[in-house]
CSV table of C-alpha atoms in Angstrom, one decimal:
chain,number,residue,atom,x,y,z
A,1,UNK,CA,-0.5,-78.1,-16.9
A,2,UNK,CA,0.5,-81.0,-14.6
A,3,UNK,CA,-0.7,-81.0,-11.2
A,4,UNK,CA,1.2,-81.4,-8.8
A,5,UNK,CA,1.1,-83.7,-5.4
A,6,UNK,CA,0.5,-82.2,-2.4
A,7,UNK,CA,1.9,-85.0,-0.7
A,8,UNK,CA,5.8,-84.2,-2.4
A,9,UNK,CA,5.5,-80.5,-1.0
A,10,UNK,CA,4.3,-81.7,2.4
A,11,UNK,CA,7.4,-83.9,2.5
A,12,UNK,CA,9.4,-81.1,1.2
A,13,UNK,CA,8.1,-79.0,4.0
A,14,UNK,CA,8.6,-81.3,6.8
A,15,UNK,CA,12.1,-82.4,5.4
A,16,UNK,CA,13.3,-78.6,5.3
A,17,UNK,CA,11.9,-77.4,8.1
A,18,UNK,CA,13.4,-80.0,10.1
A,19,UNK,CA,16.1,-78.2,9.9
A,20,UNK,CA,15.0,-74.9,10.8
A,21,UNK,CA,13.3,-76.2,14.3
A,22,UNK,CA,15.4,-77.1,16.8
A,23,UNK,CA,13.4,-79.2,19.0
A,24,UNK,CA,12.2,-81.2,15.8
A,25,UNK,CA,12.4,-85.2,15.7
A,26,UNK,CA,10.9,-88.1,13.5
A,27,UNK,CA,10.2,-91.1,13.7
A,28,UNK,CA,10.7,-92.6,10.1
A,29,UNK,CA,9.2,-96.3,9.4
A,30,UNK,CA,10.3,-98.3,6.6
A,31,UNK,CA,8.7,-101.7,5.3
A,32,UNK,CA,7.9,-104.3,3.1
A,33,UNK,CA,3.9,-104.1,1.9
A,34,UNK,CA,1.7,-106.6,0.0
A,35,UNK,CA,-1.1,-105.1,-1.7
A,36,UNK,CA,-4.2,-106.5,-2.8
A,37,UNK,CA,-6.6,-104.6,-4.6
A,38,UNK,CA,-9.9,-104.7,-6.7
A,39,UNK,CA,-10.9,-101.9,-9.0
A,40,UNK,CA,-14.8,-102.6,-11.0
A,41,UNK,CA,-14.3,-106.1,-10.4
A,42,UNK,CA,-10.8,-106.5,-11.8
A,43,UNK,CA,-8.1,-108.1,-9.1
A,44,UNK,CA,-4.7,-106.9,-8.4
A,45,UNK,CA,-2.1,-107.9,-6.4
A,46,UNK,CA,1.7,-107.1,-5.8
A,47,UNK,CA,4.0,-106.0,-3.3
A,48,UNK,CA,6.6,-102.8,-2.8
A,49,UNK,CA,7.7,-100.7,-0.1
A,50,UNK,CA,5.8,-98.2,2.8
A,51,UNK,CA,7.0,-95.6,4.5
A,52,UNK,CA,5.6,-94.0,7.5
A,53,UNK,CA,7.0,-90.5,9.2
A,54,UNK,CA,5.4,-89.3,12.0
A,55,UNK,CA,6.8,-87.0,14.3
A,56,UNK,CA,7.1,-82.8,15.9
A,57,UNK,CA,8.4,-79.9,14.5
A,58,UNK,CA,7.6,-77.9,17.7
A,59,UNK,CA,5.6,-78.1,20.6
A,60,UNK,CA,2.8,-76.6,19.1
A,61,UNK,CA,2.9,-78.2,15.6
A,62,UNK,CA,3.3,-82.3,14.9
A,63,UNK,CA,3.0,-83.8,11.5
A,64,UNK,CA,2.2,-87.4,9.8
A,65,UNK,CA,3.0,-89.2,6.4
A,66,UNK,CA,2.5,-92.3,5.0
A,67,UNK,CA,3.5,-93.2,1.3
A,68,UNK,CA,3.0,-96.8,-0.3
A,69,UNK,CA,4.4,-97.6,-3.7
A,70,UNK,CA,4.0,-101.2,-5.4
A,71,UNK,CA,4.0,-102.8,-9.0
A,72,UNK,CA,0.8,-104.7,-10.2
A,73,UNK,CA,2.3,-106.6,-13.3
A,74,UNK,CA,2.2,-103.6,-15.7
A,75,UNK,CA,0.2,-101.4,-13.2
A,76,UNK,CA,1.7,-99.1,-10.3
A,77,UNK,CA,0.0,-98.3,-7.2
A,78,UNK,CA,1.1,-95.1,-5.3
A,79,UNK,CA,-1.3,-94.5,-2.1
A,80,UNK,CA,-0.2,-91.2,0.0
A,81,UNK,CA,-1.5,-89.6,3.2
A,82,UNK,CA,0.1,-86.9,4.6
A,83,UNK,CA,-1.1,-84.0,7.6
A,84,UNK,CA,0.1,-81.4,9.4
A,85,UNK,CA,-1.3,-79.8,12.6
A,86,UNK,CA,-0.6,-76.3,14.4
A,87,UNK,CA,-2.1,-75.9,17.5
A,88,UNK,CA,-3.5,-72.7,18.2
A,89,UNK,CA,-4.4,-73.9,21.4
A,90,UNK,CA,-3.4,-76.5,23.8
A,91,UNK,CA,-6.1,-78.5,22.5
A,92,UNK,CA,-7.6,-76.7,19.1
A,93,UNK,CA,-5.5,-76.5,16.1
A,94,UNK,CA,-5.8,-75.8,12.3
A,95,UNK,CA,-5.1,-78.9,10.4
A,96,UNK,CA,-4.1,-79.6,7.0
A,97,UNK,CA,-4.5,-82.7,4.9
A,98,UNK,CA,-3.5,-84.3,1.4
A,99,UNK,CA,-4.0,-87.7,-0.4
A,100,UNK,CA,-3.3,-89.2,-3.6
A,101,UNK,CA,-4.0,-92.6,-4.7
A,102,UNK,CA,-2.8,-93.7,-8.5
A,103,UNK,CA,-4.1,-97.3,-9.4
A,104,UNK,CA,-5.1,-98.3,-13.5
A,105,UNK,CA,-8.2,-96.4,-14.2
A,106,UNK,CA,-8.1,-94.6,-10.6
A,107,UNK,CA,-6.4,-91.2,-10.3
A,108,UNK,CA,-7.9,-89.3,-6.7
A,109,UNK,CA,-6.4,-86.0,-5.3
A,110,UNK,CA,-7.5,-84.2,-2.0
A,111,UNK,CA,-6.5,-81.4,0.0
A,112,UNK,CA,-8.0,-80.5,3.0
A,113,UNK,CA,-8.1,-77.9,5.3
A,114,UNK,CA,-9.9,-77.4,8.6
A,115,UNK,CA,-10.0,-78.0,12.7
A,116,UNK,CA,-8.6,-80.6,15.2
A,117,UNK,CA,-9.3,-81.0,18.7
A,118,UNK,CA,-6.5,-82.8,20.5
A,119,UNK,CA,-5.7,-84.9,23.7
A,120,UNK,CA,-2.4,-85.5,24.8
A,121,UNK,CA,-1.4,-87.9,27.3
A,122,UNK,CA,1.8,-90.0,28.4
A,123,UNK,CA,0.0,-93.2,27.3
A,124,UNK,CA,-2.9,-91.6,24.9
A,125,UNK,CA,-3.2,-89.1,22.3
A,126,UNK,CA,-6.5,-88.4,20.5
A,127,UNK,CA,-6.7,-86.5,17.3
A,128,UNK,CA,-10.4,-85.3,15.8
A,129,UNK,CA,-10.1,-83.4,12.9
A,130,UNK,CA,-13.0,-81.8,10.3
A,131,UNK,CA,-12.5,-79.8,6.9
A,132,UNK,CA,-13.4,-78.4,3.7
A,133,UNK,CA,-12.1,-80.8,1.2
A,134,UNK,CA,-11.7,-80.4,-2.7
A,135,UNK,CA,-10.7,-83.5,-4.8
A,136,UNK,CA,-11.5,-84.6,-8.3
A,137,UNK,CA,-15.1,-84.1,-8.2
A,138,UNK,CA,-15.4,-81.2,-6.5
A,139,UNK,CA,-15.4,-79.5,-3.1
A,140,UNK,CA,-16.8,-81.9,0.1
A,141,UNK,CA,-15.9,-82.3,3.4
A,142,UNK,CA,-13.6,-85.1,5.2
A,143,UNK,CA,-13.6,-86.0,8.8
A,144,UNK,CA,-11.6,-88.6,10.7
A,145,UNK,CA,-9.4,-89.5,14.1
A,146,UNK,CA,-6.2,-90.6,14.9
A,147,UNK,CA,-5.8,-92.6,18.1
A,148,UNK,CA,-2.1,-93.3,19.7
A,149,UNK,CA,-2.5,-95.8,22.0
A,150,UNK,CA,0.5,-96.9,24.5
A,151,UNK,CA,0.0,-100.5,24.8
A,152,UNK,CA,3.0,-101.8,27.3
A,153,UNK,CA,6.0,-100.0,28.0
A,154,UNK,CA,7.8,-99.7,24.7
A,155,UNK,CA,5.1,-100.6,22.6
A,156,UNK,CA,2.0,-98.6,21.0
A,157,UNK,CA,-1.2,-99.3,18.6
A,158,UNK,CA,-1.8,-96.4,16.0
A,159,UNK,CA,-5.5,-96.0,14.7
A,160,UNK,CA,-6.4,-94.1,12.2
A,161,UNK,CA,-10.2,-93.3,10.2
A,162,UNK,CA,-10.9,-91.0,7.5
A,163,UNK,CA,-13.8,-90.4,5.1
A,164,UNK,CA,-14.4,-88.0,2.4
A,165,UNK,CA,-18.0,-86.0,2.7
A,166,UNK,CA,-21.4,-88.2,3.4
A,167,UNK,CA,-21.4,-89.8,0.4
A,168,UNK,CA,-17.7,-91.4,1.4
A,169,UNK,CA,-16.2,-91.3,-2.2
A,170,UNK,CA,-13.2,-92.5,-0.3
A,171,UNK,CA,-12.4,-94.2,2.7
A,172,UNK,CA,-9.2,-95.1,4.6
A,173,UNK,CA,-8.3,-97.0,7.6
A,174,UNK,CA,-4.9,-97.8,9.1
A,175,UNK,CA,-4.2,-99.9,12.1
A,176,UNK,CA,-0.6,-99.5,13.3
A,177,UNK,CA,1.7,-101.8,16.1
A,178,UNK,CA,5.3,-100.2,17.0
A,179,UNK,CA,6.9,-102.5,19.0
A,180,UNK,CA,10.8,-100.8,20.5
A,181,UNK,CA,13.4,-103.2,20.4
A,182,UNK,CA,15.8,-99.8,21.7
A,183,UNK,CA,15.8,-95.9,22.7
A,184,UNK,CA,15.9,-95.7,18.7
A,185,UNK,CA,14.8,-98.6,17.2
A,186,UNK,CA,11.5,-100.5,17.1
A,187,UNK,CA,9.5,-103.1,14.7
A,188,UNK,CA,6.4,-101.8,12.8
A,189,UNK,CA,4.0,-103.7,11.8
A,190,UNK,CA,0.4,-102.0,9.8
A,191,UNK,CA,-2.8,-102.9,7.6
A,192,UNK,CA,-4.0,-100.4,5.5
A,193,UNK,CA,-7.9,-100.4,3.7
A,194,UNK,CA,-8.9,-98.3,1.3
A,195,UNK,CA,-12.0,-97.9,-0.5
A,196,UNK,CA,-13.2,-95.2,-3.3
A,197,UNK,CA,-16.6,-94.8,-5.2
A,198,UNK,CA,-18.0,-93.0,-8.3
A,199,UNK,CA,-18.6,-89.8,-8.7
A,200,UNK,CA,-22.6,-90.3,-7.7
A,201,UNK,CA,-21.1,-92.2,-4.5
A,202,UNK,CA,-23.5,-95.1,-5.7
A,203,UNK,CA,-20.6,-98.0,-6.9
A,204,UNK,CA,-17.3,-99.0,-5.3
A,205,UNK,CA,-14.9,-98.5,-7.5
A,206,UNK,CA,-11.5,-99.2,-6.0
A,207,UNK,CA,-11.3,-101.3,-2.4
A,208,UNK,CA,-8.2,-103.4,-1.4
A,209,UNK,CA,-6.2,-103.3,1.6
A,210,UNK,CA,-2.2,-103.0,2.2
A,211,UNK,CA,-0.7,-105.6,4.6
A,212,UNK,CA,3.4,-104.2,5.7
A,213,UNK,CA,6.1,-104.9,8.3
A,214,UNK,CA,9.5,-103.4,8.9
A,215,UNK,CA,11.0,-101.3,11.0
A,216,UNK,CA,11.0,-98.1,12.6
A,217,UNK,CA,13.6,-95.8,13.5
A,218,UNK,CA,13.7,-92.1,15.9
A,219,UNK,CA,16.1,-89.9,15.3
């Protein structure tokens, strides 16, 4: 049976339900990425597109996605990182995550679910998050943060950290620059790392980073 990507259905989701919440709004990025990527000591590198949504379906629940596809000479690369966050409380909320990353020999899946603590503020938010997490090799545990940081008046720096149980089979970090040109439109600008290892967590199998720019619009 084909397994499906939990990524696809969290878009569905979030595209559908969209529709359903009134007070929902996104804020949909689209750019041009170059890729660069080393996997057991073989080098890869190409370019293709990324596309970042972030955004609130209510007050209580807010959601994040972020899906890079590219073409390595006969390879594809398709890196995914999606989440979704209700909170139960003003600060506490239940938090679920998914990942994919396809590259050659390297085929990961995770799907998390767990906790977030939360802190909201006109020119800060902070998001903590910790959860059971079952991938390819098994059930772990992932933890992370997400930091929104308003910069100047218009613009904001987006950090981002997460690792897969203490033997980090696979690690991501995103840094993120939205600068608004209007109410509506801005300029995005992101690096991306990634970095997987065995199954023993003893060898790096996959690390490369994604360098992208484009733009970013709210509707």
């Amino acid at each position: 049976m084909r397994k499906s990507n939990p990524l696809v259905t969290l878009l569905a989701l979030l595209l559908s339900a969209t529709t359903v919440f009134g007070q929902a709004n996104i804020s949909a990025g689209l750019s041009y990425g170059s890729f660069n990527y080393d996997i057991s000591g073989t080098k890869y590198t190409g370019d293709g597109g990324v596309l970042n949504l972030d955004g609130q379906l209510s007050p209580s629940i807010t959601y994040s996605l972020s899906m890079s596809d590219g073409k390595f000479d006969d390879q594809v690369l398709s890196n995914s990182e999606g989440s979704i966050t209700y909170n139960v409380y003003p600060n506490v909320g239940v938090h679920f995550m998914g990942s994919q990353i396809k590259l050659a020999t390297v085929q990961e899946t995770d799907t998390s679910l767990g906790f977030s603590y939360n802190i909201n503020t006109p020119t800060l938010g902070i998001n903590v998050f910790a959860g059971s997490d079952i991938n390819n090799y098994g059930k772990f545990y992932t933890y992370g943060t997400k930091i929104n940081l308003g910069v100047t008046r218009g613009s904001s720096l987006i950090l981002s950290y997460k690792t897969e149980d203490r033997k980090q089979k696979a690690t991501t970090m995103d840094a993120r620059f939205v600068y608004d040109l209007t109410s509506t439109l801005g300029f995005n600008l992101g690096y991306k790392s990634t970095e997987t290892k065995n199954a023993a967590g003893t060898a790096v199998v996959l690390k490369g980073n994604t360098t992208y720019a484009g733009i970013m619009y709210r509707f």
